[in-house]
PDB file of C-alpha atoms in Angstrom:
ATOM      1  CA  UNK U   1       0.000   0.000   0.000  1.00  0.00           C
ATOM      2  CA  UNK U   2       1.271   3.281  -0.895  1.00  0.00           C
ATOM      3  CA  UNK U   3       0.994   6.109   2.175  1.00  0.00           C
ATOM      4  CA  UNK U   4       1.763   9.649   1.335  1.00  0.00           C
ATOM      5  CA  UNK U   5       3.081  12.860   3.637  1.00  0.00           C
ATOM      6  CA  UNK U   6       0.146  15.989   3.544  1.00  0.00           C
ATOM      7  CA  UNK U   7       1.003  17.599   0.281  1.00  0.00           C
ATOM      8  CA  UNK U   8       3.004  21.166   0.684  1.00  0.00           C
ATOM      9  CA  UNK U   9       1.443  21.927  -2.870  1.00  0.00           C
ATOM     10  CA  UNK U  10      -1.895  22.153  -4.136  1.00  0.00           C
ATOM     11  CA  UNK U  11      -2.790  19.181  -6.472  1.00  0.00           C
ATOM     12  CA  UNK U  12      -3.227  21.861  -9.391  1.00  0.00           C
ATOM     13  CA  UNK U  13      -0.318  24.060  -8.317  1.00  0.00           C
ATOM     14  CA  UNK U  14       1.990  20.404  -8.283  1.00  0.00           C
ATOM     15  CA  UNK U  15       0.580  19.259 -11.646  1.00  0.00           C
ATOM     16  CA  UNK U  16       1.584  22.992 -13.440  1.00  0.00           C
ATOM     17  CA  UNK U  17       5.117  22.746 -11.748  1.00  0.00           C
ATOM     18  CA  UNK U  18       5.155  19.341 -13.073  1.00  0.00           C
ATOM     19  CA  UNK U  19       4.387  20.559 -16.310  1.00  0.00           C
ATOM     20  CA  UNK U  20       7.020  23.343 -16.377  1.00  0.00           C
ATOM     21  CA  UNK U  21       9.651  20.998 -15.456  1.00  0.00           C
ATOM     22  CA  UNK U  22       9.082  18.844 -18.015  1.00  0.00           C
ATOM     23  CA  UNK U  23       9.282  21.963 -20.654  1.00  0.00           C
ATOM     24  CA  UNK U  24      12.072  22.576 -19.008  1.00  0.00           C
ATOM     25  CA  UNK U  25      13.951  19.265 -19.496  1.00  0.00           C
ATOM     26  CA  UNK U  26      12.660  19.421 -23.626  1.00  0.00           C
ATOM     27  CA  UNK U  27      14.817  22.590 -23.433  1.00  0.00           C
ATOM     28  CA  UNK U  28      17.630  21.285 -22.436  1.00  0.00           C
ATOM     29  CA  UNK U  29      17.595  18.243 -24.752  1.00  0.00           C
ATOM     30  CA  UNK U  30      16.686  20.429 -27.727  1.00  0.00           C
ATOM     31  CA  UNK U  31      19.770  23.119 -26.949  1.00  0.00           C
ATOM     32  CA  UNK U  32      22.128  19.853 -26.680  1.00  0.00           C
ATOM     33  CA  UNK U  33      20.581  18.515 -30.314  1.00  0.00           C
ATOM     34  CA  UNK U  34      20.570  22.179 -31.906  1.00  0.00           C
ATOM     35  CA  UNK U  35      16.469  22.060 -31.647  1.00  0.00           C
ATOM     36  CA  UNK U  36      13.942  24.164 -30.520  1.00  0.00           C
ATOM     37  CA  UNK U  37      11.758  22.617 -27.941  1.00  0.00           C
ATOM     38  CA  UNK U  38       8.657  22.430 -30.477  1.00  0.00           C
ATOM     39  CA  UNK U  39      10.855  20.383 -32.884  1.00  0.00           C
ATOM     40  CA  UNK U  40      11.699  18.204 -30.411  1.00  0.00           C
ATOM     41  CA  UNK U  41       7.959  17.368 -29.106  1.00  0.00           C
ATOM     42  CA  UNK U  42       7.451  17.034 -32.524  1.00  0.00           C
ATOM     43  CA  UNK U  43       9.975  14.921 -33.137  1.00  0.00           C
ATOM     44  CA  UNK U  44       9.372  12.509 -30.289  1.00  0.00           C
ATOM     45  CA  UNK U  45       5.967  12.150 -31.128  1.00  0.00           C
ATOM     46  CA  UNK U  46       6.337  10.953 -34.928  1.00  0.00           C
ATOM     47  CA  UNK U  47       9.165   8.305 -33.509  1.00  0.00           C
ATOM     48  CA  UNK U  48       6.462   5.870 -34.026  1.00  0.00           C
ATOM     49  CA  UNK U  49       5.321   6.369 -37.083  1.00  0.00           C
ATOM     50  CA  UNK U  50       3.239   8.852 -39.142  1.00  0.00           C
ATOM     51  CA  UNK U  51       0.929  11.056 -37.696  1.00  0.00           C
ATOM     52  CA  UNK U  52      -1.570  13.426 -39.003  1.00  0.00           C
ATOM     53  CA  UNK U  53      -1.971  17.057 -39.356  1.00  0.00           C
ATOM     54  CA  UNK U  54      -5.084  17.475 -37.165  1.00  0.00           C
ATOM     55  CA  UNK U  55      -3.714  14.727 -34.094  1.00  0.00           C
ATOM     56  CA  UNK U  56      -0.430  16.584 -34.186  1.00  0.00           C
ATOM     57  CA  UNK U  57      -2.453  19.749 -33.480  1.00  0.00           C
ATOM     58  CA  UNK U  58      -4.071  18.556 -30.721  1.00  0.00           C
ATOM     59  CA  UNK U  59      -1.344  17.263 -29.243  1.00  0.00           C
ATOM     60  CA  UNK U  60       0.993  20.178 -29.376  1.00  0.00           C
ATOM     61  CA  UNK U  61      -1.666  22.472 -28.994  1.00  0.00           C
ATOM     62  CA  UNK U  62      -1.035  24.328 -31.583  1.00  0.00           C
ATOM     63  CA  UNK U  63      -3.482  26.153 -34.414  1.00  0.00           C
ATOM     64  CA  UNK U  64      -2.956  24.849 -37.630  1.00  0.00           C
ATOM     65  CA  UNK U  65      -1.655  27.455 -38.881  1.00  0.00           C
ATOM     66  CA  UNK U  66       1.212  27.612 -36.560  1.00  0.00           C
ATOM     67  CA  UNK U  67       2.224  23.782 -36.808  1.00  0.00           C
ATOM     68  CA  UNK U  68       2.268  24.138 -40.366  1.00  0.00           C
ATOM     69  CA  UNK U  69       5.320  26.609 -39.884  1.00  0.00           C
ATOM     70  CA  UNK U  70       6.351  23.986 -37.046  1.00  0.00           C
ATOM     71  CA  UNK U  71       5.964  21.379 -39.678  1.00  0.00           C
ATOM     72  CA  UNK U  72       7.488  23.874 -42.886  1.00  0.00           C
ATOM     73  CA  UNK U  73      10.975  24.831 -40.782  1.00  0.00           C
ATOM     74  CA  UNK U  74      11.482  20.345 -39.809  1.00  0.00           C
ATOM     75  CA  UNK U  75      10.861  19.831 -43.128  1.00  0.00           C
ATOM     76  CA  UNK U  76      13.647  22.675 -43.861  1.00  0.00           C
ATOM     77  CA  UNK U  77      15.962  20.539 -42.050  1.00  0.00           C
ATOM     78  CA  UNK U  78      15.247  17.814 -43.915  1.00  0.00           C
ATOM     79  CA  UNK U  79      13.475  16.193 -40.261  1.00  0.00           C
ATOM     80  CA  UNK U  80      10.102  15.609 -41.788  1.00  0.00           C
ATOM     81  CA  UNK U  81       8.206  15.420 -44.653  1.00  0.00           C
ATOM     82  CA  UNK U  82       4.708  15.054 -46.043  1.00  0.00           C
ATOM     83  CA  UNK U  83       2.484  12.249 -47.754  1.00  0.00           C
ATOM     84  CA  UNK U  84      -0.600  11.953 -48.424  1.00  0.00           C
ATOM     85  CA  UNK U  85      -2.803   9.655 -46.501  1.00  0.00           C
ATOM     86  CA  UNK U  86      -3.574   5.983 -48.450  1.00  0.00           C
ATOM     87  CA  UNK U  87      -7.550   6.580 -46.389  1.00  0.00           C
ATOM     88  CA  UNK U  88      -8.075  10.346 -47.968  1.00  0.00           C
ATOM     89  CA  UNK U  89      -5.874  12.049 -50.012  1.00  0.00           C
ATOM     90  CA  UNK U  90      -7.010  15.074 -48.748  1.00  0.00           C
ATOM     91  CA  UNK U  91      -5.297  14.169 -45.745  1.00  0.00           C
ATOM     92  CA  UNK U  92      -1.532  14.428 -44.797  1.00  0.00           C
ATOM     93  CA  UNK U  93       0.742  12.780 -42.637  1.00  0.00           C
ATOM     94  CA  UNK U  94       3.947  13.765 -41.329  1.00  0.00           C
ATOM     95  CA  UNK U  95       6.525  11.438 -41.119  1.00  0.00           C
ATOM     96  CA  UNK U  96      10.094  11.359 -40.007  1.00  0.00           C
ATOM     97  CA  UNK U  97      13.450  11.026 -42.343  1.00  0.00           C
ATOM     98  CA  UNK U  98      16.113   9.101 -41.499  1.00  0.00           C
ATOM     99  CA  UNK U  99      17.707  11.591 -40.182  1.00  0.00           C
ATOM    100  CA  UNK U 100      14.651  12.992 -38.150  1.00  0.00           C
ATOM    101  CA  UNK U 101      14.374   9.596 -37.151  1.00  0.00           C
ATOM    102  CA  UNK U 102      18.192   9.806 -35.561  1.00  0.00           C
ATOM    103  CA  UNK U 103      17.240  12.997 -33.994  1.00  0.00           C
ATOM    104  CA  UNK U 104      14.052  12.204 -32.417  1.00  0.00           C
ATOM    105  CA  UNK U 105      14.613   8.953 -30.940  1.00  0.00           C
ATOM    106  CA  UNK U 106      17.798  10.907 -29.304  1.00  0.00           C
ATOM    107  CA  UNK U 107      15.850  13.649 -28.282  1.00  0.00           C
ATOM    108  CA  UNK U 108      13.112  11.288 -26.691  1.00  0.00           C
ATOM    109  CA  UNK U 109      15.909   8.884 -25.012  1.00  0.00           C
ATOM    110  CA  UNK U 110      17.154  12.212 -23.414  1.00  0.00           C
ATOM    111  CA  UNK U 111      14.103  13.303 -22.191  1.00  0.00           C
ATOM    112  CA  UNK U 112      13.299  10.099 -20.936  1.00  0.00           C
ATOM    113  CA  UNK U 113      16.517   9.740 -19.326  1.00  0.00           C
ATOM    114  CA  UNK U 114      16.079  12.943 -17.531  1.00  0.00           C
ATOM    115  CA  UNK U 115      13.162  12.461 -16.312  1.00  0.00           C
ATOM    116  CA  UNK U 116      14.257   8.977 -14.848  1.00  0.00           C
ATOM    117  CA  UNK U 117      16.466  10.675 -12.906  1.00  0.00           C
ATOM    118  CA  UNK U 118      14.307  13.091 -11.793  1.00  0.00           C
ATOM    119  CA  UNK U 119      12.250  10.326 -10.186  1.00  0.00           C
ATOM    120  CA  UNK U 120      15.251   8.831  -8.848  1.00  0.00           C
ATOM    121  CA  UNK U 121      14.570   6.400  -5.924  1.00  0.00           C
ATOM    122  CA  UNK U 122      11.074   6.892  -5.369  1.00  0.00           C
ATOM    123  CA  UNK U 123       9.668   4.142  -4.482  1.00  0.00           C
ATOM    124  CA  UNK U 124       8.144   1.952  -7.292  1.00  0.00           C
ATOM    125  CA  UNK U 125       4.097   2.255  -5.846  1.00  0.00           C
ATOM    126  CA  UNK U 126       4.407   5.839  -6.078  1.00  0.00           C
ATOM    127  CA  UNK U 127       5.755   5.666  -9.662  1.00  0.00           C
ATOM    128  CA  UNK U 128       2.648   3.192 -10.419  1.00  0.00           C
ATOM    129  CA  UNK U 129       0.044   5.981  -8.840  1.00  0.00           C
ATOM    130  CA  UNK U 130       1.756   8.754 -10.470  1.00  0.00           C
ATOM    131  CA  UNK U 131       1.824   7.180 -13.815  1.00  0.00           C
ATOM    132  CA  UNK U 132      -1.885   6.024 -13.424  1.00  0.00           C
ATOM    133  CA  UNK U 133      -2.972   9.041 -12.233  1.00  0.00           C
ATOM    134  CA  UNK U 134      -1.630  10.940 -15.287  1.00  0.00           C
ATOM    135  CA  UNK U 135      -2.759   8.147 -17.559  1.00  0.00           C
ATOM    136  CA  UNK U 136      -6.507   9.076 -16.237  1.00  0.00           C
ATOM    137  CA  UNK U 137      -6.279  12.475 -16.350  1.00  0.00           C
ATOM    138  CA  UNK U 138      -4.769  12.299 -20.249  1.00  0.00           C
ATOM    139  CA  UNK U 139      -7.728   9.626 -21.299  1.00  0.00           C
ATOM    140  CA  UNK U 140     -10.391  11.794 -19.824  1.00  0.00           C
ATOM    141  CA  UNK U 141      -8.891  15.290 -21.964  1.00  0.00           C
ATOM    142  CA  UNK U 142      -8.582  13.068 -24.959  1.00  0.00           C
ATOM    143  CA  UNK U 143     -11.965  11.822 -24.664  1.00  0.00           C
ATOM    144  CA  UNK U 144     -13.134  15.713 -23.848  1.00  0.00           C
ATOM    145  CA  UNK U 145     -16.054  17.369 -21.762  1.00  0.00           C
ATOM    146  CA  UNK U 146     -18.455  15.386 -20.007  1.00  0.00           C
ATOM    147  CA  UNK U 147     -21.846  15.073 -21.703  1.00  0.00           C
ATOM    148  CA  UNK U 148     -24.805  17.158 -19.457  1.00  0.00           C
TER     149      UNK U 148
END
């Protein structure tokens, strides 16, 4: 069983620290990888493959119009490039190069690393809640508002 101390932060005030940390560590990684800290979200999240204009949006939180100049200055670089979905050629997906490939997957291992160290030896049942706990709160924004 898992016992916690009485919190010294708010729930809310500990998730936006949370938050700023980790934009912090993406700035670090992306300095060490000559990146901004967009291209390297953006980077780490088409590691695994293709991913559309509109999911990309929403998971950056960007307007379209600004992560097509994300997408437009990658591309630049010769990180990313466009197709056309095989479902609706309407559509595009952005996908990695080889070399965006290289960069992303070391710009997600050092991210990940940091953060592992962040979390250094806490124990593993607070890791579990943690994890679940942001797991929840990311499944309920994806699925958005609650229905009156």
């Amino acid at each position: 069983m898992v016992t916690t101390k009485e919190p010294t932060l708010s729930f809310t005030s500990a998730l936006v620290r949370l938050a700023h940390l980790v934009q912090q560590v993406f700035g670090e990684v992306s300095r060490e990888h000559d990146l901004t800290p967009q291209q390297a979200q953006l980077l780490c999240l088409l590691v695994g493959g293709p991913v559309g204009m509109g999911e990309l949006s929403r998971a950056l939180h960007l307007e379209k119009s600004s992560l097509t100049g994300l997408v437009d200055r990658a591309a630049k670089r010769g990180l990313v490039r466009r197709t056309r979905s095989s479902r609706d050629r309407r559509a595009c997906l952005i996908e990695l190069t080889g070399e965006g490939q290289r960069m992303g997957e070391l710009a997600h291992e050092g991210v990940a690393a940091r953060l592992e160290t962040l979390a250094g030896d806490l124990p593993a049942g607070h890791r579990d809640l943690l994890a679940s706990t942001v797991e929840t709160l990311l499944s309920r924004h994806t699925a958005g508002p609650p229905r009156a």
